[in-house]
mmCIF file of C-alpha atoms and ligand atoms in Angstrom:
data_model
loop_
_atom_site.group_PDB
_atom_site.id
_atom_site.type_symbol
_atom_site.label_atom_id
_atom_site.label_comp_id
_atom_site.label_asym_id
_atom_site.label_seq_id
_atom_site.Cartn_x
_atom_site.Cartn_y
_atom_site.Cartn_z
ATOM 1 C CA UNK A 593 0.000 0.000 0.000
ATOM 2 C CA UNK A 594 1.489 3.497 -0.775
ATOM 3 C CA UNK A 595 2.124 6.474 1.759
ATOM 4 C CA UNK A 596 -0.904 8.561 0.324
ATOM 5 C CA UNK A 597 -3.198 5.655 0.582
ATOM 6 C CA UNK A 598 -2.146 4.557 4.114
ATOM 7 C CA UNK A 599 -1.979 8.345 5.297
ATOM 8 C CA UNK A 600 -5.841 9.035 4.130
ATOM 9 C CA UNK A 601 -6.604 5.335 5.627
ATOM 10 C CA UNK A 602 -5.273 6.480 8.803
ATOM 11 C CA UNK A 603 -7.682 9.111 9.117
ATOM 12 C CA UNK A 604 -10.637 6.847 8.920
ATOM 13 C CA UNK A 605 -9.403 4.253 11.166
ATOM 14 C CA UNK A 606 -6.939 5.082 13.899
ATOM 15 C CA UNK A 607 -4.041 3.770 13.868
ATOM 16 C CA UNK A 608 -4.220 4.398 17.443
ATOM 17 C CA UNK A 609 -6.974 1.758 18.154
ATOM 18 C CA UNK A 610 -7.791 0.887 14.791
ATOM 19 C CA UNK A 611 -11.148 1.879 15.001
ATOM 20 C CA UNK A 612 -12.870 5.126 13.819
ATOM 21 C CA UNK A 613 -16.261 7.224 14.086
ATOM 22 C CA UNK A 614 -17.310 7.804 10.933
ATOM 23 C CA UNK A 615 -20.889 10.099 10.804
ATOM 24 C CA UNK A 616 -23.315 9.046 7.625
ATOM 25 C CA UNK A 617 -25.035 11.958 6.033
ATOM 26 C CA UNK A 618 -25.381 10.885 2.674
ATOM 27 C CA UNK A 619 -28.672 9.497 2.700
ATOM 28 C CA UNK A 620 -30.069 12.271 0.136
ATOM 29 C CA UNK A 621 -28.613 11.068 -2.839
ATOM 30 C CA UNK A 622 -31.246 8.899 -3.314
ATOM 31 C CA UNK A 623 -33.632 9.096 -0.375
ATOM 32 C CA UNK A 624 -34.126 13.616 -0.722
ATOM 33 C CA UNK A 625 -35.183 15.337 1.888
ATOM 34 C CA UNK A 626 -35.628 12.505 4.678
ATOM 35 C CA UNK A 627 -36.411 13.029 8.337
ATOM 36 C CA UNK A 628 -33.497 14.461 10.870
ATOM 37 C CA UNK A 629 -31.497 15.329 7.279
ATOM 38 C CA UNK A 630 -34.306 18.469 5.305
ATOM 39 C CA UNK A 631 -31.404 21.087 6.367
ATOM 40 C CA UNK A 632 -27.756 19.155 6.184
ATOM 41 C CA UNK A 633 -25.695 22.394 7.833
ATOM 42 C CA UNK A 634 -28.269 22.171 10.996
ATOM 43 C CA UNK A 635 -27.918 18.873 10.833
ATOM 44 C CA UNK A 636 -24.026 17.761 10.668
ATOM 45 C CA UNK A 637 -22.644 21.596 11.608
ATOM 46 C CA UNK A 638 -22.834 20.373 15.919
ATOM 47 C CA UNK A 639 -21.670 16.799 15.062
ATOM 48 C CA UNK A 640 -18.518 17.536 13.817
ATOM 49 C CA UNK A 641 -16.651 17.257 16.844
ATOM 50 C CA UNK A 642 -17.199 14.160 17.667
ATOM 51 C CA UNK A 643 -17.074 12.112 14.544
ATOM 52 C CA UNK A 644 -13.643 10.896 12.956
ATOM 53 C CA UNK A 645 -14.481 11.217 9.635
ATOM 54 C CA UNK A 646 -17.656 12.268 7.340
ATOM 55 C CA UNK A 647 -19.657 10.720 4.667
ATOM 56 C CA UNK A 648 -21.426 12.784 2.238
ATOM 57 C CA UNK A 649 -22.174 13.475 -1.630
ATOM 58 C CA UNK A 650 -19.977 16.551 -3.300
ATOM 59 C CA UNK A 651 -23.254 18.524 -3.405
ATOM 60 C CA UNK A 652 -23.938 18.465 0.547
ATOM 61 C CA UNK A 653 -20.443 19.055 0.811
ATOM 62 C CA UNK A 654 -20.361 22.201 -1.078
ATOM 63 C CA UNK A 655 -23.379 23.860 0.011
ATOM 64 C CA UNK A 656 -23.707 22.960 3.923
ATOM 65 C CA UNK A 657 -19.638 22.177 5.202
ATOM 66 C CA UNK A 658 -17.906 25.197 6.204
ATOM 67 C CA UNK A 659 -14.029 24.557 4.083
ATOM 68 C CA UNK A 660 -12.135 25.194 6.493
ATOM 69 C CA UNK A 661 -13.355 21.829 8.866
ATOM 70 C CA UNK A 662 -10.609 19.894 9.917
ATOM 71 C CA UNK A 663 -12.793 16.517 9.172
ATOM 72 C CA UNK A 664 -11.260 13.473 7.054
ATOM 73 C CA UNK A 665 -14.139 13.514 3.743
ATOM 74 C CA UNK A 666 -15.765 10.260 2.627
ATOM 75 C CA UNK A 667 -16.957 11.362 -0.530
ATOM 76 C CA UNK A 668 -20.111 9.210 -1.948
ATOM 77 C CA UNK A 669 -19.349 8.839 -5.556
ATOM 78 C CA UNK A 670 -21.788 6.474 -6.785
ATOM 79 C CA UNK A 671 -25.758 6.656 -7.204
ATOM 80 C CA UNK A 672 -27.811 7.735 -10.188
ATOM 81 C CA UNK A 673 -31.059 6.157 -8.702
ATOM 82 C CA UNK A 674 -34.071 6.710 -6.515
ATOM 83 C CA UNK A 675 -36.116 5.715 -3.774
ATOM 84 C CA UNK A 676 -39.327 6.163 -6.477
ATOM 85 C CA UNK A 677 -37.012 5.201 -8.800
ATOM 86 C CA UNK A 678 -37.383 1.568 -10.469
ATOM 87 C CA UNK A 679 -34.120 -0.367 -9.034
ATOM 88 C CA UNK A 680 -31.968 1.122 -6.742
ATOM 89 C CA UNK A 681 -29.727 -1.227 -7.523
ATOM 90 C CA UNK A 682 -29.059 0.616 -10.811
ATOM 91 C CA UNK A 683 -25.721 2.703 -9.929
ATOM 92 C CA UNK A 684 -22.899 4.218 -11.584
ATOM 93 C CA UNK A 685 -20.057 6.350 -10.576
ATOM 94 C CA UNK A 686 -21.551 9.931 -10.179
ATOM 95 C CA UNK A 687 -18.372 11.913 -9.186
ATOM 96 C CA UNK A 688 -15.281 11.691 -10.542
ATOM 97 C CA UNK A 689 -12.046 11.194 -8.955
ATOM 98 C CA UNK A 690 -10.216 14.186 -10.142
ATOM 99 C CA UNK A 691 -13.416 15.901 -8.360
ATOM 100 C CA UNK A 692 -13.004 13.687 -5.010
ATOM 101 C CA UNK A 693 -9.154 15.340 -5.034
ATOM 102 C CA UNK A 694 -10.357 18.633 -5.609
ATOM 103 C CA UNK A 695 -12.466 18.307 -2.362
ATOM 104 C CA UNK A 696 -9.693 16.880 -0.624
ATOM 105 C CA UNK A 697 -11.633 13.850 -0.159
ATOM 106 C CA UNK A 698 -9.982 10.951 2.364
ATOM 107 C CA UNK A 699 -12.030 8.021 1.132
ATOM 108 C CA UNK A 700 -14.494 7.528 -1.629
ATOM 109 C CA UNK A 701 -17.494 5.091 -1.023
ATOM 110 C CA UNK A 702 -19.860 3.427 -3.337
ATOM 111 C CA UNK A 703 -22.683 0.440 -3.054
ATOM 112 C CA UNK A 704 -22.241 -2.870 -4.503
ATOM 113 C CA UNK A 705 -25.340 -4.671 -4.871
ATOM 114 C CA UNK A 706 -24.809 -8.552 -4.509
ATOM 115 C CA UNK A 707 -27.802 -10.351 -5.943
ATOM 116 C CA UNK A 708 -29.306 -7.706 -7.107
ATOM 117 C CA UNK A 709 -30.733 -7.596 -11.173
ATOM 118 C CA UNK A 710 -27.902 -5.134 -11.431
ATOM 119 C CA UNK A 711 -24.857 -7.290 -9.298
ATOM 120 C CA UNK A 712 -22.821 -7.137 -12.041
ATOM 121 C CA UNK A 713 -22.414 -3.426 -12.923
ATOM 122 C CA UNK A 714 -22.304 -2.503 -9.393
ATOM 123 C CA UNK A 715 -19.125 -4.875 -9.277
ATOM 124 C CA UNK A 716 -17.582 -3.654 -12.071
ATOM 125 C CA UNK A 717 -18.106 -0.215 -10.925
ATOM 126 C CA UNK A 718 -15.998 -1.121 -7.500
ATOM 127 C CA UNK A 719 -13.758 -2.637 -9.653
ATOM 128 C CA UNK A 720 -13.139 0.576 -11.438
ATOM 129 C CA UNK A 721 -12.928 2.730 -8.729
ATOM 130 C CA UNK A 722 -10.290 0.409 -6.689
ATOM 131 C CA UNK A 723 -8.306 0.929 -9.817
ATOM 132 C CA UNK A 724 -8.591 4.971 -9.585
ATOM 133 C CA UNK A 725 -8.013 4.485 -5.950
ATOM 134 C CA UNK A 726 -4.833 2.756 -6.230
ATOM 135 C CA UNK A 727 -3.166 5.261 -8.683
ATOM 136 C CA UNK A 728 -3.740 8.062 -6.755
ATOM 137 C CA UNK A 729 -3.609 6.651 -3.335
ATOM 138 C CA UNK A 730 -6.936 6.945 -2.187
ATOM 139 C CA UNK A 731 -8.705 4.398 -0.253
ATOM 140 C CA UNK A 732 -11.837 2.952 -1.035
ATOM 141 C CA UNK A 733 -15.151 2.086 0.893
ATOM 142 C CA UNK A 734 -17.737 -0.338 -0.118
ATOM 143 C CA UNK A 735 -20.794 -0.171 1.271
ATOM 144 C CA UNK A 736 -22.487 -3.102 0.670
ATOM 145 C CA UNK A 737 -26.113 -2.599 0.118
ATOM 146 C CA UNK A 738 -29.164 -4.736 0.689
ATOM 147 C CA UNK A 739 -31.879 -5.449 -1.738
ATOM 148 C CA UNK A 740 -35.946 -5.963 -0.116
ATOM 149 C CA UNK A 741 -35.593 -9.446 -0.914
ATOM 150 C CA UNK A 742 -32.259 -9.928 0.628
ATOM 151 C CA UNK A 743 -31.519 -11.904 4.155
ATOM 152 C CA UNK A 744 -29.488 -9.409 6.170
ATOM 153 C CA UNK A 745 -27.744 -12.483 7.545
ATOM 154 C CA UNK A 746 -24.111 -13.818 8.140
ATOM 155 C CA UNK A 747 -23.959 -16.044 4.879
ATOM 156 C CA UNK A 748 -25.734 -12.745 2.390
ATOM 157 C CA UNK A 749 -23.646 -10.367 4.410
ATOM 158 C CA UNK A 750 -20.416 -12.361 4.436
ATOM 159 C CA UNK A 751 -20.520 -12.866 1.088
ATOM 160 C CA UNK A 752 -20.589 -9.394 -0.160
ATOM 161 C CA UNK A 753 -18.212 -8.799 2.237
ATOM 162 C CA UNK A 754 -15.772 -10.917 1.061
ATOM 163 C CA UNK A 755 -16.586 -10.202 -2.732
ATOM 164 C CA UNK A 756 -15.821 -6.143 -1.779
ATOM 165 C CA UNK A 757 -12.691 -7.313 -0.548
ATOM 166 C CA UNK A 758 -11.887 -9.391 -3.036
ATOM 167 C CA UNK A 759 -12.155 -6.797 -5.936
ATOM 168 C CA UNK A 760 -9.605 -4.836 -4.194
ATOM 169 C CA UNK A 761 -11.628 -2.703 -1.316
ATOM 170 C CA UNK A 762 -10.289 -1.134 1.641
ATOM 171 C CA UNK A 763 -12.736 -0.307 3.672
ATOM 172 C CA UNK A 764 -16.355 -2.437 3.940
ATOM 173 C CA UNK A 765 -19.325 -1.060 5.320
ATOM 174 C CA UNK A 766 -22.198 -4.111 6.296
ATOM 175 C CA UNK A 767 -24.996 -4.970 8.916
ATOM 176 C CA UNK A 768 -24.774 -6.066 11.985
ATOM 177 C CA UNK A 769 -26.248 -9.482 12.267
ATOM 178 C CA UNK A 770 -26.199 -12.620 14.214
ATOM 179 C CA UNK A 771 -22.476 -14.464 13.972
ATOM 180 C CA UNK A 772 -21.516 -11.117 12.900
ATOM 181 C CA UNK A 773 -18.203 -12.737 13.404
ATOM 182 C CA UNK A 774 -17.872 -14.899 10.559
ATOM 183 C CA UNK A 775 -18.456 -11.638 8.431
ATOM 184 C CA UNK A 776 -15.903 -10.320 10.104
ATOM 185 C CA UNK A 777 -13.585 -13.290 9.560
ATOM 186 C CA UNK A 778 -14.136 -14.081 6.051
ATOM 187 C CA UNK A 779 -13.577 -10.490 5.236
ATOM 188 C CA UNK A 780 -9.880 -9.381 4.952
ATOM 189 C CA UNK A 781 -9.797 -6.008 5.656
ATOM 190 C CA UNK A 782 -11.998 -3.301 8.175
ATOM 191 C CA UNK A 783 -15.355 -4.160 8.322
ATOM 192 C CA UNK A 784 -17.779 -1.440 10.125
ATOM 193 C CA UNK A 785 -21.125 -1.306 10.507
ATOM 194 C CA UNK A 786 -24.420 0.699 9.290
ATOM 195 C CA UNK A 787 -26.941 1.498 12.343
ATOM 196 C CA UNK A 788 -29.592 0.831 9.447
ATOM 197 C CA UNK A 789 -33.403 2.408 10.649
ATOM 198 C CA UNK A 790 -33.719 4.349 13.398
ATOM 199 C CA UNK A 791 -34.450 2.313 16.301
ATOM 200 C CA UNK A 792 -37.360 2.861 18.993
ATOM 201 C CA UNK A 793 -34.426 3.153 21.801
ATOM 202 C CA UNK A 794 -31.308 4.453 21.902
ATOM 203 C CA UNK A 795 -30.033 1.779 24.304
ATOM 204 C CA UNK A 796 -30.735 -0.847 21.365
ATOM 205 C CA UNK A 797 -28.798 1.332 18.796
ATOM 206 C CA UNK A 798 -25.825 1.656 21.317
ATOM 207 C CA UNK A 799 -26.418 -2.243 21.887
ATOM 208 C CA UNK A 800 -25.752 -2.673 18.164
ATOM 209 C CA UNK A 801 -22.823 -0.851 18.063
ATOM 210 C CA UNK A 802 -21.278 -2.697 21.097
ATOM 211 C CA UNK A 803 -21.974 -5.862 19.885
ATOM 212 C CA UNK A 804 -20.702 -4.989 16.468
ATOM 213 C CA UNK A 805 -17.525 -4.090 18.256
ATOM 214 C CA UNK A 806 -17.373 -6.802 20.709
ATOM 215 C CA UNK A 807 -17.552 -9.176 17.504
ATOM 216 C CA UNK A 808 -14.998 -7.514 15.462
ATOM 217 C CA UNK A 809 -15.983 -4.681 13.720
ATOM 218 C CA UNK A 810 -13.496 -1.869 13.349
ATOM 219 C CA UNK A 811 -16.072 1.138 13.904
ATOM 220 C CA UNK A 812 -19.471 2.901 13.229
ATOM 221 C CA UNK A 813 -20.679 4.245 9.687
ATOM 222 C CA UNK A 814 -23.874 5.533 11.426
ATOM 223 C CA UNK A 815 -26.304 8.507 10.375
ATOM 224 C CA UNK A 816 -30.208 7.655 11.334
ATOM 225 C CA UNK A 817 -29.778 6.186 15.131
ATOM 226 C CA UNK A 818 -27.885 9.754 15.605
ATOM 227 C CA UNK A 819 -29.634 12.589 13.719
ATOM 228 C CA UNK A 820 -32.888 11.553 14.130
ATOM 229 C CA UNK A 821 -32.406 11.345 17.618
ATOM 230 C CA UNK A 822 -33.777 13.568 20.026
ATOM 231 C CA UNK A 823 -30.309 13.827 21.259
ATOM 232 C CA UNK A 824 -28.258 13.736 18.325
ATOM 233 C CA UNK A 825 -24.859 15.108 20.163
ATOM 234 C CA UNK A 826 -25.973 13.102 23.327
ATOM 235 C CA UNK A 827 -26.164 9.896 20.689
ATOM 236 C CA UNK A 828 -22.800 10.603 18.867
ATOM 237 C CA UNK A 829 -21.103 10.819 22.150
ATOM 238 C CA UNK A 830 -22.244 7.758 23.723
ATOM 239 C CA UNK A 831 -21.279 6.104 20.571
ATOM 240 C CA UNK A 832 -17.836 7.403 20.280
ATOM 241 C CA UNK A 833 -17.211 5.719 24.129
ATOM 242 C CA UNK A 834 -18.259 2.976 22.481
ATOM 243 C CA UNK A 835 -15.669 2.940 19.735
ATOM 244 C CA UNK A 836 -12.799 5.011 21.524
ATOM 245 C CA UNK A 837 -12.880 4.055 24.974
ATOM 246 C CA UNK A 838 -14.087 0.844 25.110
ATOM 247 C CA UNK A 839 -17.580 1.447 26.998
ATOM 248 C CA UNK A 840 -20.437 -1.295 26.982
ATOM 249 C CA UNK A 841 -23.599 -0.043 25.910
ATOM 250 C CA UNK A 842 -24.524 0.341 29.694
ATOM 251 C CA UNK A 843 -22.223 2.856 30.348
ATOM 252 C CA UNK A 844 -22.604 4.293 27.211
ATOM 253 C CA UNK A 845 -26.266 5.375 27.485
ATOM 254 C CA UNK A 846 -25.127 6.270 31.035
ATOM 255 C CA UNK A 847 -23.381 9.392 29.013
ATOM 256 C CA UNK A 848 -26.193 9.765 26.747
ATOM 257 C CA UNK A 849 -28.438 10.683 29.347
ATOM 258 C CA UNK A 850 -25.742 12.585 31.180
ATOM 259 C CA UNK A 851 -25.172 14.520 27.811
ATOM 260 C CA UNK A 852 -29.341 14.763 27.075
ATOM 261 C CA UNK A 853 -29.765 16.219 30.503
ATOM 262 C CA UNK A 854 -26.853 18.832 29.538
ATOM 263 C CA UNK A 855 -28.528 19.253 26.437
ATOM 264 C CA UNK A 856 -31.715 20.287 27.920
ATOM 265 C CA UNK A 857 -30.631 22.673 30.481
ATOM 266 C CA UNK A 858 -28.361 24.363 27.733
ATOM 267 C CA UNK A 859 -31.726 24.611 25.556
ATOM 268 C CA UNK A 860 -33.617 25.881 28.945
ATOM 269 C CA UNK A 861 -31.042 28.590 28.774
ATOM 270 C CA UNK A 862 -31.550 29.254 25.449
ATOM 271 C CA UNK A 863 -34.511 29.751 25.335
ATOM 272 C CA UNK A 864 -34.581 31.710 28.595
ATOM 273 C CA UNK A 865 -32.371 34.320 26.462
ATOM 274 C CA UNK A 866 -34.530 34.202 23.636
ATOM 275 C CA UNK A 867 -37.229 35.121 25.718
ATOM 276 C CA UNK A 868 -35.219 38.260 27.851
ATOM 277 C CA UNK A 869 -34.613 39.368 24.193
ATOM 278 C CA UNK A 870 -38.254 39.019 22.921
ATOM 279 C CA UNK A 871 -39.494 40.892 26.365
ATOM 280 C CA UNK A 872 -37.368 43.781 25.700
ATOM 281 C CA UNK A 873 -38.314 44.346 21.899
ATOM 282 C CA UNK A 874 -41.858 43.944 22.452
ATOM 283 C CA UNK A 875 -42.584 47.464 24.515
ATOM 284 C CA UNK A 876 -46.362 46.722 24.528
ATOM 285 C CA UNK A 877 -46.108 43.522 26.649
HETATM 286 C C1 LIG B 2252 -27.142 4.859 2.720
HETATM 287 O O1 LIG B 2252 -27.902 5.788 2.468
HETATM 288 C C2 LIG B 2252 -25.855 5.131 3.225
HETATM 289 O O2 LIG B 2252 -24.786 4.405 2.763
HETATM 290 C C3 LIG B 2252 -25.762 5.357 4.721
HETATM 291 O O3 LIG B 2252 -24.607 6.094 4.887
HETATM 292 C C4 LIG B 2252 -25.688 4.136 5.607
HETATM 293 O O4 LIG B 2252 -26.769 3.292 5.460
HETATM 294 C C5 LIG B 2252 -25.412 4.475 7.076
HETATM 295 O O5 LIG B 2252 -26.420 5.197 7.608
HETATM 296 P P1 LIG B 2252 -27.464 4.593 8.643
HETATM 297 O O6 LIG B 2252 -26.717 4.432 9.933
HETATM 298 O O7 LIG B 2252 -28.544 5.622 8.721
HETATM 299 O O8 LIG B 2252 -27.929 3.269 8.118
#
């Protein structure tokens, strides 16, 4: 592996514990507007501090992330469908890699659709993009996507796993499912995880994330079970303990309500503010 490569790599996994944060946002490019996600700045602008690295299309890049963030870029570069769309499986490379160095993108990411109608072209596409990745030293993460009819389980999951890897990936992004394990041991090189739906609980999304680690998995690729949160920083906190500092999912939702009840007196204050400031421009009150 060359210096470039392993110097971006390095900023989406620590070297330190070989794990990393990395916060999804990148759900538009196919999905619009969706819950937690209609205004990206509002949205991502008080994460930032606490994720290691950030995935997102050029266009969300451009218009809501202030240049001069000091956060690694996992630039999406593949899509071309949507979720009205007739196959999402249908993707091609979007964004260019000449455009993915003039961001100063650390990592590019695209879907690979394993048995899916369009398998082979999503393959190819990887295959293509390892290639680009190689000669100008920029590593690549597959995120390997699930069709409806798919079993998110350990043999489905696995396998694309290992295929990703296979065609030359660096990174793999997957599910967290039972014997999570063998995915993780069939599959030569970082696997991390997706927090998939938002879940009723954030106990059960930390719970995922433990387990995922716990089993192997070298970090979070998360975006729903944190932005659409009530508690978004509260949630990205608790699940950076979980990846940095070794915290079960117990003590980890210990700091998320720590951090939600800071989060609500900072908003009583707020608004307590807003409110002094309303009271003294409204003269009729
Ligand atoms: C799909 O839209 C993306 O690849 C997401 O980045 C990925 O699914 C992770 O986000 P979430 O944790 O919301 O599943």
């Amino acid at each position: 592996m060359d210096w470039g490569l392993k110097n971006r790599l390095s900023k989406i996994i620590s070297p330190k514990d070989n794990r990393g944060v990395m916060l999804a946002v990148d759900h538009g490019y196919f999905l619009g507007p969706t819950d937690g996600l209609q205004t990206p700045r509002t949205t991502i602008r008080p994460l930032l501090p606490y994720a290691d690295s950030l995935m997102l299309t050029r266009g969300v890049l451009r218009t809501s992330v202030n240049p001069d963030v000091n956060i690694p870029i996992v630039l999406r570069v593949s899509g071309g469908t949507s979720i009205v769309g007739e196959d999402l499986s249908n993707e091609s490379l979007v964004t260019s890699v000449e455009e993915a160095i003039r961001l100063n993108a650390s990592c590019l990411a695209l879907s690979i659709f394993v048995g899916s109608k369009h398998e082979h072209k999503t393959l190819v596409n990887l295959s293509k993009l390892v290639d680009l990745g190689e000669k100008y030293g920029i590593p690549i993460l597959t995120v390997t996507a699930v069709g409806k009819e798919m079993n998110r389980d350990s043999r489905y999951l696995g396998l694309a796993c290992r295929i990703a890897a296979e065609i030359g990936a660096h990174i793999v992004k997957t599910y967290y499912c039972q014997n999570f394990e063998e995915v993780v041991e069939g599959c030569p090189v970082p696997v991390i995880i997706a927090g998939g739906k938002k879940l009723p609980r954030e106990l059960e999304a930390l719970q995922l994330a433990y387990n995922a680690l716990r089993d192997g998995a070298a970090g979070v690729d998360m975006g729903r079970n944190i932005w659409q949160s009530d508690w978004p920083i509260a949630m990205i906190k608790a699940v950076q303990a979980i990846v940095h500092k070794n915290a079960d999912a117990k003590e980890a939702y210990g700091i998320f309500l720590e951090e939600e009840e800071n989060d609500k007196s900072s908003h009583k204050e707020r608004q307590k503010v807003v409110r002094t400031t309303v009271n003294h421009s409204v003269p009729f009150d």
